[in-house]
mmCIF file of C-alpha atoms in Angstrom:
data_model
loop_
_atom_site.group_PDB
_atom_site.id
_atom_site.type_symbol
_atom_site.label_atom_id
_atom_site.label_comp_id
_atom_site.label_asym_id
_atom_site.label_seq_id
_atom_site.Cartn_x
_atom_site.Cartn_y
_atom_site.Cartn_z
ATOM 1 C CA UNK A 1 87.082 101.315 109.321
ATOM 2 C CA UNK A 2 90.695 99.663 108.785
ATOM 3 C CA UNK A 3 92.807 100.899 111.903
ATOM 4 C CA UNK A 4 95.494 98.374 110.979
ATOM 5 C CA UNK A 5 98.862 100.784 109.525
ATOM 6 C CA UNK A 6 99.262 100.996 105.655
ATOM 7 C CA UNK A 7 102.580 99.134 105.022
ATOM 8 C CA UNK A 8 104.828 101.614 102.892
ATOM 9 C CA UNK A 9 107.996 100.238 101.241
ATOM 10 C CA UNK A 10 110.547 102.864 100.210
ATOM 11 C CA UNK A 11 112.465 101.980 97.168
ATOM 12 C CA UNK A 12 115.913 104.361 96.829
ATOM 13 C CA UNK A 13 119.115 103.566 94.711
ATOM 14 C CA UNK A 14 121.139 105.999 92.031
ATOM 15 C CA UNK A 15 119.458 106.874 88.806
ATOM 16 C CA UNK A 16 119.485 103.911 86.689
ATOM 17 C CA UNK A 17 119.479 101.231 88.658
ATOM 18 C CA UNK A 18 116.332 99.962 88.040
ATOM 19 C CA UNK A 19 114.013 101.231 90.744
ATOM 20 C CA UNK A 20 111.019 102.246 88.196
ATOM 21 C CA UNK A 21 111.531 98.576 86.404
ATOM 22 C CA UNK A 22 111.059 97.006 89.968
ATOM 23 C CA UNK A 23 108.135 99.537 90.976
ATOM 24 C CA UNK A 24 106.570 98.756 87.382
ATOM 25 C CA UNK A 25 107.348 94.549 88.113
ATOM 26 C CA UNK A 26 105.440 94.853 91.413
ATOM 27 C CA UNK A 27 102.582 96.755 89.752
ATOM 28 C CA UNK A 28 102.590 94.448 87.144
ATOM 29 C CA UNK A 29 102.150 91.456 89.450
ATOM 30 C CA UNK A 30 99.926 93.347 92.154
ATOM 31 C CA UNK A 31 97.486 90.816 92.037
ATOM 32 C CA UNK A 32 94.649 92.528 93.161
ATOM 33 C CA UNK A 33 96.637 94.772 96.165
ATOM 34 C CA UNK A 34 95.286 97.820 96.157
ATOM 35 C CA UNK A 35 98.571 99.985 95.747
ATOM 36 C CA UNK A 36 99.151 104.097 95.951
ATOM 37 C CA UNK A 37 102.046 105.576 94.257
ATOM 38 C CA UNK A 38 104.596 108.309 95.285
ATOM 39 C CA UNK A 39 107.091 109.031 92.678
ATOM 40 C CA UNK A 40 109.288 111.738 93.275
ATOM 41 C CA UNK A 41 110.369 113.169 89.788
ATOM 42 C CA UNK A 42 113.704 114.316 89.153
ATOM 43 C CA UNK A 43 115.388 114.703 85.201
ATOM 44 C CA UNK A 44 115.355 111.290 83.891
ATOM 45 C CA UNK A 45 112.378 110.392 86.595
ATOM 46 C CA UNK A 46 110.216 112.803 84.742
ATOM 47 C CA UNK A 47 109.846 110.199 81.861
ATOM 48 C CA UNK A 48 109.852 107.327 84.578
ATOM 49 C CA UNK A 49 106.450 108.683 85.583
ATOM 50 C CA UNK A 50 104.408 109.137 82.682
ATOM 51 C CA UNK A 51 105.974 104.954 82.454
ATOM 52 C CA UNK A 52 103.992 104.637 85.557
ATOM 53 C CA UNK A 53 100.926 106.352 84.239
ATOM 54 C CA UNK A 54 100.481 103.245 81.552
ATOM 55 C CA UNK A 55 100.822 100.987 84.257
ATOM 56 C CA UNK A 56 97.165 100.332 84.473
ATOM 57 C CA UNK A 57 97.178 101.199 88.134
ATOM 58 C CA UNK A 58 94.415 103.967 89.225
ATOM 59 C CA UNK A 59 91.781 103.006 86.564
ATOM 60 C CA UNK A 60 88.507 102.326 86.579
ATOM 61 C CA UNK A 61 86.916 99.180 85.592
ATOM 62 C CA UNK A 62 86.230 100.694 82.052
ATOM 63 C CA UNK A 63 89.881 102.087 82.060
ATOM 64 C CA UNK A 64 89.130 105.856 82.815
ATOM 65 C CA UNK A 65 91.899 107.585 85.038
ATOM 66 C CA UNK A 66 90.989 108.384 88.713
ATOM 67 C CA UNK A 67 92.609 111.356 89.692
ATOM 68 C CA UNK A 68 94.514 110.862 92.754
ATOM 69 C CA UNK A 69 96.254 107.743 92.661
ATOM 70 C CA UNK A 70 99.530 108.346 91.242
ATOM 71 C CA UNK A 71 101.676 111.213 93.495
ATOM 72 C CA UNK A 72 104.186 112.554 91.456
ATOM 73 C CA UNK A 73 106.426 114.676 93.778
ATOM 74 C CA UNK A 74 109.039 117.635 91.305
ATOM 75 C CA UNK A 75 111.754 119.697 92.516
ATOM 76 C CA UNK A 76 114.426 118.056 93.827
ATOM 77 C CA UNK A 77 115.307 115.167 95.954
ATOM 78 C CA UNK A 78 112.803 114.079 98.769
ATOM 79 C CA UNK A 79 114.911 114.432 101.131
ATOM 80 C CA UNK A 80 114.845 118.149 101.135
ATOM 81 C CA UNK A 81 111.570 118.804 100.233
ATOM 82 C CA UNK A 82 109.842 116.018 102.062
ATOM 83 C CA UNK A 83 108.361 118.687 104.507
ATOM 84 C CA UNK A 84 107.095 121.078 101.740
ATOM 85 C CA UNK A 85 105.495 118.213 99.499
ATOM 86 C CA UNK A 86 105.054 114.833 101.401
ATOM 87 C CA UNK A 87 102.585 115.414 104.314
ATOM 88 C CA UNK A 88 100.237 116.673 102.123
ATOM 89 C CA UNK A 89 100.093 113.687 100.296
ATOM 90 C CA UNK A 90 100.191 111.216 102.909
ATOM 91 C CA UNK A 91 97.566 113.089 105.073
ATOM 92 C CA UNK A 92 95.540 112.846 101.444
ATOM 93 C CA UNK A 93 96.448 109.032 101.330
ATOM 94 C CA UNK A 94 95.695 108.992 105.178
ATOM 95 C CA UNK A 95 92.119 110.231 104.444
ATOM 96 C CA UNK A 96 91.581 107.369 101.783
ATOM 97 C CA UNK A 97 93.105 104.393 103.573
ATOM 98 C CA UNK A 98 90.320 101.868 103.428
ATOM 99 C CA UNK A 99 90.986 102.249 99.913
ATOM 100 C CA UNK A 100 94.828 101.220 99.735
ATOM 101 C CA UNK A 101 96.811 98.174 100.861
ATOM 102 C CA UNK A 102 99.874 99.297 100.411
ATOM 103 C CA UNK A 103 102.206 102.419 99.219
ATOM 104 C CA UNK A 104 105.563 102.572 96.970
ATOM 105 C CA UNK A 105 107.290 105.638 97.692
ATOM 106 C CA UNK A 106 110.497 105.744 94.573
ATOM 107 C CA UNK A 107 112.836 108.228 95.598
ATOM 108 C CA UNK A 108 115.159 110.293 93.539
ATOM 109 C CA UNK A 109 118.602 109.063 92.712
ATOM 110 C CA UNK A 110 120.234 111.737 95.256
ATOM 111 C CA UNK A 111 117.935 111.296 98.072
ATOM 112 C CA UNK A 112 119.257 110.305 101.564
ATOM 113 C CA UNK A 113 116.559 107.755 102.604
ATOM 114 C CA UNK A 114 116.918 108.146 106.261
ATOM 115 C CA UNK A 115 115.220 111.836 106.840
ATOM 116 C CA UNK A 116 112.550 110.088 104.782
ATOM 117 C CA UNK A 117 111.919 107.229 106.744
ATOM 118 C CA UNK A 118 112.200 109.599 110.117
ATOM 119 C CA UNK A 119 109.162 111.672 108.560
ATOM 120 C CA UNK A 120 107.261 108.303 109.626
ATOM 121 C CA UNK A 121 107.655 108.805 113.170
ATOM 122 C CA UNK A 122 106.128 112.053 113.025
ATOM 123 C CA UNK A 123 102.332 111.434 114.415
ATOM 124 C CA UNK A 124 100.278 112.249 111.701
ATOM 125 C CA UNK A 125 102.096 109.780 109.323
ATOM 126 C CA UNK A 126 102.518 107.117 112.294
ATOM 127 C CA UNK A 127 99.168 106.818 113.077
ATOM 128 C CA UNK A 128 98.234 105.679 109.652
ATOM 129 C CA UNK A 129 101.872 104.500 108.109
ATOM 130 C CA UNK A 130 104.449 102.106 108.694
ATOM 131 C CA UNK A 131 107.782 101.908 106.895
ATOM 132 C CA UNK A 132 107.661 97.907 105.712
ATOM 133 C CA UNK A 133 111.017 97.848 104.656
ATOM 134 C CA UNK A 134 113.471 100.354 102.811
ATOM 135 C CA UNK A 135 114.648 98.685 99.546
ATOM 136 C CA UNK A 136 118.022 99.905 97.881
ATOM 137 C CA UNK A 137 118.555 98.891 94.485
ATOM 138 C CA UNK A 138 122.069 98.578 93.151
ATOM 139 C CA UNK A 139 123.076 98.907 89.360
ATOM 140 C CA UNK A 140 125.861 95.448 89.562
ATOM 141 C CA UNK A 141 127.337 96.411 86.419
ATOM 142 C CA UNK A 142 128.199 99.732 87.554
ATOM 143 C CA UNK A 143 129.637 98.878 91.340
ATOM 144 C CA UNK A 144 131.929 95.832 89.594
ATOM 145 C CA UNK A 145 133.084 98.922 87.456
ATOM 146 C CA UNK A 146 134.126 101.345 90.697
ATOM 147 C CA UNK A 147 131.221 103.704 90.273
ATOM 148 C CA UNK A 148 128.037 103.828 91.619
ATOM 149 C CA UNK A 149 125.939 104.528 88.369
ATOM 150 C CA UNK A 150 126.184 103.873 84.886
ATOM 151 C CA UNK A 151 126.449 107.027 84.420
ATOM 152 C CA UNK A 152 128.279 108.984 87.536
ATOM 153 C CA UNK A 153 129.326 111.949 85.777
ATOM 154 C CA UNK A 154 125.868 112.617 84.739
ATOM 155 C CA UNK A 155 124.373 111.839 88.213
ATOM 156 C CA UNK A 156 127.108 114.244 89.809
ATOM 157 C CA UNK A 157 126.250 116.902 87.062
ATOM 158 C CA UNK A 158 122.711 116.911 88.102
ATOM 159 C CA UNK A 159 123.244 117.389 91.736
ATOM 160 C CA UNK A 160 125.577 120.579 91.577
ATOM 161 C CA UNK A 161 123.103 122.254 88.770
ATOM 162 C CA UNK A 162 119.647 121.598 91.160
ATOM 163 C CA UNK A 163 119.004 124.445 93.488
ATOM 164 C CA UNK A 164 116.939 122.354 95.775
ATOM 165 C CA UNK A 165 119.648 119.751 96.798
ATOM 166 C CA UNK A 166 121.502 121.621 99.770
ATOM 167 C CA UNK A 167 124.263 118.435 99.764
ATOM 168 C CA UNK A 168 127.450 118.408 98.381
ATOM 169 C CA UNK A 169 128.523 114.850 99.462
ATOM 170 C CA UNK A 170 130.348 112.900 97.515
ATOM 171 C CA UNK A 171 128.482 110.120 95.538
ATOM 172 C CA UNK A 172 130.244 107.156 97.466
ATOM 173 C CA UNK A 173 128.858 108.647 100.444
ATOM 174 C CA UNK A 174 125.431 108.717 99.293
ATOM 175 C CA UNK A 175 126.146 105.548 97.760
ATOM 176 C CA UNK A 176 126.984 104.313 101.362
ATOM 177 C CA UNK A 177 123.847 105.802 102.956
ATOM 178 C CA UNK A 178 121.363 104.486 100.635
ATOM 179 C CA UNK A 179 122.765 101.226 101.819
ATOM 180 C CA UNK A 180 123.105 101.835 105.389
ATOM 181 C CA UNK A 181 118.892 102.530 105.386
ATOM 182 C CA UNK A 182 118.336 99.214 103.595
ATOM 183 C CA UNK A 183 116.214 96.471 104.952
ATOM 184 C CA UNK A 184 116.666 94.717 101.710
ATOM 185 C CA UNK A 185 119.140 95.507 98.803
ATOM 186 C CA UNK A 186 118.386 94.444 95.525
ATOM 187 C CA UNK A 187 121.687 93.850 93.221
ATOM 188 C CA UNK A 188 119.717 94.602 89.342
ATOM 189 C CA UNK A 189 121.364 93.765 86.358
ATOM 190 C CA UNK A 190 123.352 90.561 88.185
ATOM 191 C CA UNK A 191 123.067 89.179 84.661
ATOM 192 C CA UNK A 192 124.914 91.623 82.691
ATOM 193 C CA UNK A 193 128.031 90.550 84.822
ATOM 194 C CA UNK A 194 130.458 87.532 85.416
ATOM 195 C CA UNK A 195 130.101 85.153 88.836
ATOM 196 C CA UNK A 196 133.044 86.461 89.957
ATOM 197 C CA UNK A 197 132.217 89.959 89.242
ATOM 198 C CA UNK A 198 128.898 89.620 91.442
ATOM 199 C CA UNK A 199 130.610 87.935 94.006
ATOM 200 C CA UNK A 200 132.789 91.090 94.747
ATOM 201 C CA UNK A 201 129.630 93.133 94.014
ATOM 202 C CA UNK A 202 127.976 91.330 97.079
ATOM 203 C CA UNK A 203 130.950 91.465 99.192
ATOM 204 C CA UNK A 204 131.523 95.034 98.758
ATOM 205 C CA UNK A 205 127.943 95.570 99.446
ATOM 206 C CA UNK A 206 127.927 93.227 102.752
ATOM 207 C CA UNK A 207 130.404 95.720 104.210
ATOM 208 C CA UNK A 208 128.012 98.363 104.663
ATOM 209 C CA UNK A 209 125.185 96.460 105.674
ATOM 210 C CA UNK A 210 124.251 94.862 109.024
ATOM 211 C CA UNK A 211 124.172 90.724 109.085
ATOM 212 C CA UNK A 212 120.027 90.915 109.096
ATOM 213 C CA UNK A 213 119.786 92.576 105.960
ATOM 214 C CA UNK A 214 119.261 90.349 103.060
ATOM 215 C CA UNK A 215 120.640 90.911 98.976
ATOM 216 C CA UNK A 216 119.003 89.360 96.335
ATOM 217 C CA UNK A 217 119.857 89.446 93.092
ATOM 218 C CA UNK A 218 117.545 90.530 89.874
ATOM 219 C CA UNK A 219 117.559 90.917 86.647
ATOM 220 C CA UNK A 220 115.729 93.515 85.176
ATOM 221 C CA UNK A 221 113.799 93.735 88.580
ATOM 222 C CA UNK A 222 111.736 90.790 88.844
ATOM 223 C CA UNK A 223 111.334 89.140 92.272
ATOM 224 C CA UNK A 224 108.830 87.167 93.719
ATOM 225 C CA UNK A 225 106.713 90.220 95.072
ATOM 226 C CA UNK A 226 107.084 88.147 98.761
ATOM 227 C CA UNK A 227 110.697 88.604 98.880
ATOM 228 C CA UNK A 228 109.765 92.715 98.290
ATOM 229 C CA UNK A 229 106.723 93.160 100.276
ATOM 230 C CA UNK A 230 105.215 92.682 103.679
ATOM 231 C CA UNK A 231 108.686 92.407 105.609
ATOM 232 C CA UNK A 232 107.586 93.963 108.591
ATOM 233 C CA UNK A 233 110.546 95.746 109.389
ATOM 234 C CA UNK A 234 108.923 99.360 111.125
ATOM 235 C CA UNK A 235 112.036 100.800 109.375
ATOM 236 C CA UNK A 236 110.963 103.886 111.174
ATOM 237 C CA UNK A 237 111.249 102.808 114.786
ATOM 238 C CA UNK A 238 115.264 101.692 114.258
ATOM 239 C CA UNK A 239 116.214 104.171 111.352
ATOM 240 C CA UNK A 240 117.407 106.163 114.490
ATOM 241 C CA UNK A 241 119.701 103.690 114.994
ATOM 242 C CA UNK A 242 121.017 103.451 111.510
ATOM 243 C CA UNK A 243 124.729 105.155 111.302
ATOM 244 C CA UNK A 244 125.008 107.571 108.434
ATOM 245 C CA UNK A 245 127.535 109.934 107.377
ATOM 246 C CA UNK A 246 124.932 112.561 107.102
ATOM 247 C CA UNK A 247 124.726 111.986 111.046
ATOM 248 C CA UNK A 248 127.521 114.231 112.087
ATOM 249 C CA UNK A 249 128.652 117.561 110.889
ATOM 250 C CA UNK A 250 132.201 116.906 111.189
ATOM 251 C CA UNK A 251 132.494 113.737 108.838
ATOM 252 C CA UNK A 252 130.898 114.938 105.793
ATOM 253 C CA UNK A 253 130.203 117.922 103.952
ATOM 254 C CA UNK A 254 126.363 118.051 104.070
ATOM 255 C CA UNK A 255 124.922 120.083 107.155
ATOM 256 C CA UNK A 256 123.086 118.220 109.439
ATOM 257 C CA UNK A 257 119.257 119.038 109.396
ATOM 258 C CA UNK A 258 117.585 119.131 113.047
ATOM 259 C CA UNK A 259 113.983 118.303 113.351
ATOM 260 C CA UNK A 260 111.523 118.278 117.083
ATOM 261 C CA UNK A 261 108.057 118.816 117.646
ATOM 262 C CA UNK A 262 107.512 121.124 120.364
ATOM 263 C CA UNK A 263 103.611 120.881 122.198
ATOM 264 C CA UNK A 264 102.111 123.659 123.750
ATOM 265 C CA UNK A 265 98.525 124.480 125.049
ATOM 266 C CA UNK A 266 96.125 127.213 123.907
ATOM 267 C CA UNK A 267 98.213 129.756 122.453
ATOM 268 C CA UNK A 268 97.557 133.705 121.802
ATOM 269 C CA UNK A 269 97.849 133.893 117.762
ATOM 270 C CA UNK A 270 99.527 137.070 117.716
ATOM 271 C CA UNK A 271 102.081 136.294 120.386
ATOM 272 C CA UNK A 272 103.077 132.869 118.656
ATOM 273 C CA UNK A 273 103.798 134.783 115.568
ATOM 274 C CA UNK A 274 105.871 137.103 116.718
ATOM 275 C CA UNK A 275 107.698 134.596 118.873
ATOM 276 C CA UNK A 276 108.245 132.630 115.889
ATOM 277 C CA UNK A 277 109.351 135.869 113.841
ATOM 278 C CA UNK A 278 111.902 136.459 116.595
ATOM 279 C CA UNK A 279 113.938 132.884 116.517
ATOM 280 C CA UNK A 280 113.394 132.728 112.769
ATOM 281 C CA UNK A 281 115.475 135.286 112.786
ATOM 282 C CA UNK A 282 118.012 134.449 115.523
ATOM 283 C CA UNK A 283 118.374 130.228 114.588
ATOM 284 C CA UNK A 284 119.111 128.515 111.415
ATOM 285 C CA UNK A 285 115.521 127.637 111.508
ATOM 286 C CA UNK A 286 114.615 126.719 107.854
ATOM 287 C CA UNK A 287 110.931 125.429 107.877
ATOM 288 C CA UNK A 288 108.216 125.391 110.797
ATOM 289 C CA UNK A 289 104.939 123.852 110.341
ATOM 290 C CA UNK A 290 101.991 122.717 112.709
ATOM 291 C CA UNK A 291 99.360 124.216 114.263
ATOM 292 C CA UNK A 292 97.686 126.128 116.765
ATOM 293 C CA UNK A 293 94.685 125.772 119.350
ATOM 294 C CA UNK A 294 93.413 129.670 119.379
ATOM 295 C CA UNK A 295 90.610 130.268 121.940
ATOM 296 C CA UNK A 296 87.643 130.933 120.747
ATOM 297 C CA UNK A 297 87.698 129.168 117.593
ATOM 298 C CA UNK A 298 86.656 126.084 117.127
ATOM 299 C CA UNK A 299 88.931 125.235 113.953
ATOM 300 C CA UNK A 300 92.255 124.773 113.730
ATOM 301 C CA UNK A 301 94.776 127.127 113.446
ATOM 302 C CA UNK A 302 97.482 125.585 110.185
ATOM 303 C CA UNK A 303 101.063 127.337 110.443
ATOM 304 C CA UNK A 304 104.021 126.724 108.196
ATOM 305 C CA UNK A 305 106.747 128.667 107.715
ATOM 306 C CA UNK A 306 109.518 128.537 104.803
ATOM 307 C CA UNK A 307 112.535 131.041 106.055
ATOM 308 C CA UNK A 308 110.693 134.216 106.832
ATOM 309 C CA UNK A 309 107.475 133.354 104.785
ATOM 310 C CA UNK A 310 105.380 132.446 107.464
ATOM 311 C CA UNK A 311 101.479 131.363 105.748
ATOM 312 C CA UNK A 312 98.556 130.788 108.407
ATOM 313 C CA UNK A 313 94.787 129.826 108.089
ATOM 314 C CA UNK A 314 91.997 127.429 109.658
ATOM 315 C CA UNK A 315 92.376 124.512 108.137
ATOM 316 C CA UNK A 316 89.498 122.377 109.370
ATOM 317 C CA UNK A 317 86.747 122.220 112.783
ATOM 318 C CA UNK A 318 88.518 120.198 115.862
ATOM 319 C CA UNK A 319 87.431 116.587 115.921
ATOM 320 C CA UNK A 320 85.171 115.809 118.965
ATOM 321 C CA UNK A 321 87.919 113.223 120.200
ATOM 322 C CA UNK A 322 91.034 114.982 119.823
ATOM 323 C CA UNK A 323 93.129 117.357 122.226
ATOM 324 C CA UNK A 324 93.098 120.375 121.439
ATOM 325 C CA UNK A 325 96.989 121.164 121.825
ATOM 326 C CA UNK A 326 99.290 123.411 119.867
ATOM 327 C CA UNK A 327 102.332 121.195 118.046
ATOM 328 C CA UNK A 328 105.112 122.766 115.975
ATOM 329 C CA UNK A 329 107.535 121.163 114.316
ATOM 330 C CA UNK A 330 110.893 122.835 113.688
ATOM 331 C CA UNK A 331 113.272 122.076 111.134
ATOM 332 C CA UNK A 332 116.689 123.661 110.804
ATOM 333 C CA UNK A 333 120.650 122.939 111.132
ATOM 334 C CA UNK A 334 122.330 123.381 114.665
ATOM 335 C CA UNK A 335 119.266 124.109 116.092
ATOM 336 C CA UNK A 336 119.126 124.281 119.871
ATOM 337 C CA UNK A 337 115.971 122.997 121.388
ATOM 338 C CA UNK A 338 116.027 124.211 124.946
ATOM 339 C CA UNK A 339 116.480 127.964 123.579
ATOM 340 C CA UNK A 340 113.435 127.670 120.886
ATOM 341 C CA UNK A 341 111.735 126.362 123.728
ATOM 342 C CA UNK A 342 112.221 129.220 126.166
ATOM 343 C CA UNK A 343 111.428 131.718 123.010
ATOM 344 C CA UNK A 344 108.036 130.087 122.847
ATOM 345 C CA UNK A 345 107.366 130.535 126.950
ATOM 346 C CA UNK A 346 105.799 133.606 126.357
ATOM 347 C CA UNK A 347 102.889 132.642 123.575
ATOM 348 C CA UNK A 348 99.879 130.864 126.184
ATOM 349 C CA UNK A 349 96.756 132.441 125.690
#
């Protein structure tokens, strides 16, 4: 079996700016690389999909689709549904990773790419995935105009009307963070504009970024698919690191989300669940999942909880070779960790 990590290369920018063309280039030009696809489909990125669908990718040798190659993840931006939608399909990758060489994970237009890239440090994406670089494209035309899409208005308008996007940030400071998660940043388009014109493009752009971080410029997304892939960045072990203005409460307008894994031993099912029921209901807890090492059973105990919802059953039999611990993970705003702690002090079988 492979035990080397799947590279994954995150591809983020506004809506428009030409992240499907470069997804579709690389696909194009895979050259044998066995590649998985995450799309996460929002409005326009609806029709981007089914474009991926003709892309050839996830046939057969007599051109019949295998289910289960494309991911196409709906409602809303990743970053606020990453917990509800995206471990299931990298544990489902995970599981088939002697069959891929490499993942593209296209983001909405409003995601914030650094909660994604976090997600990789979490250990069942970590054992199996590494973030190879974060790619933000830029539309040139648009940022040598002042905005940050073609079409701002439009990408604004879509924002406020999605229920599932908790942000209200301004686009220049989304703008900013898509940049400030970069390991590359692709400037599309640099054809449709003047020399000069790209030149203030690139130094606007060179402002947000640190002095390692390379831009290239594209047209219509094509780059040599070396310049793109296998950068061996572990974006995921210095996104930490990475300054946003999503970091702190107090200089934006988006509230910060929390995340921590919290380990326990054998636990007593019924006393976790209440325990659980009880700080749901004093924190701003908003999702919980993990699971549980119940005595007595030799599966698995799966938890996740969504607000009050909390859904439980036995997922699968203990492997042979792993510990047998209880992990939760706890996502919420303003959360404080030593108190959820001491609420779960109570729950050892």
């Amino acid at each position: 079996m492979n035990t080397a990590k799947i590279p994954a290369t995150i591809v983020t920018g506004f809506l428009g700016s030409g992240k499907t063309t470069l997804l579709r280039h690389i696909l194009d030009n895979a050259n044998g690389r066995r590649i998985a696809v995450v799309v996460n489909e929002f409005g326009e990125l609806g029709i981007d999909g089914e474009i991926l669908k003709g892309c050839g990718i996830g046939c057969d040798d007599d051109g019949n689709e295998v289910q289960g190659t494309l991911y196409e993840l709906a409602n809303g931006c990743m970053c606020c549904t990453v917990q509800e939608e995206f471990f299931p399909v990298m544990r489902e990758l995970a599981a088939r990773r002697d069959q891929i060489d490499a993942v593209l994970i296209e983001t909405s237009g409003l995601a914030l790419p650094k909660p994604l890239v976090q997600a990789f440090q979490w250990p069942d994406i970590s054992n199996v995935f590494t973030v190879d670089a974060v790619v933000t494209v830029v539309d040139t035309p648009a940022a040598a105009a002042g905005q940050f899409a073609a079409h701002p208005e439009a990408v604004d308008e879509q924002r406020r009307a999605d229920p599932n996007l908790d942000h209200e940030s301004p686009l220049h400071e989304l703008f900013e963070d898509q940049l400030g998660a970069a390991d590359l940043v692709v400037l599309n388009k640099s054809d449709a504009v003047n020399a000069a014109d790209l030149e203030k493009v690139q130094a606007m752009v060179r402002e947000e970024l640190p002095a390692e971080v390379k831009i290239v410029h594209a047209s219509h997304g094509k780059l040599p698919l070396d310049v793109i892939l296998g950068l061996s960045k572990a974006a995921e072990t210095t996104i930490d690191q990475r300054p946003t203005h999503h970091d702190h409460e107090e200089d934006h307008d988006h509230d910060e989300f929390d995340s921590f894994v919290i380990e326990l031993p054998a636990v007593d099912r019924d006393k976790l669940l209440a325990a659980i029921e009880q700080l749901v209901s004093t924190h701003n807890i908003l999702r919980v999942k993990g699971f549980a090492n119940i005595p007595g059973k030799n599966m698995r105990w799966l938890l996740q909880g969504v607000g009050r919802r909390i859904d439980t059953h036995f997922d699968r039999a203990w492997k042979a070779d792993e510990a047998r611990n209880t992990r939760l993970v706890f996502i919420g705003q303003d959360l404080d960790e030593a108190a959820l702690r001491a609420g779960l002090n109570d729950v050892a079988a």
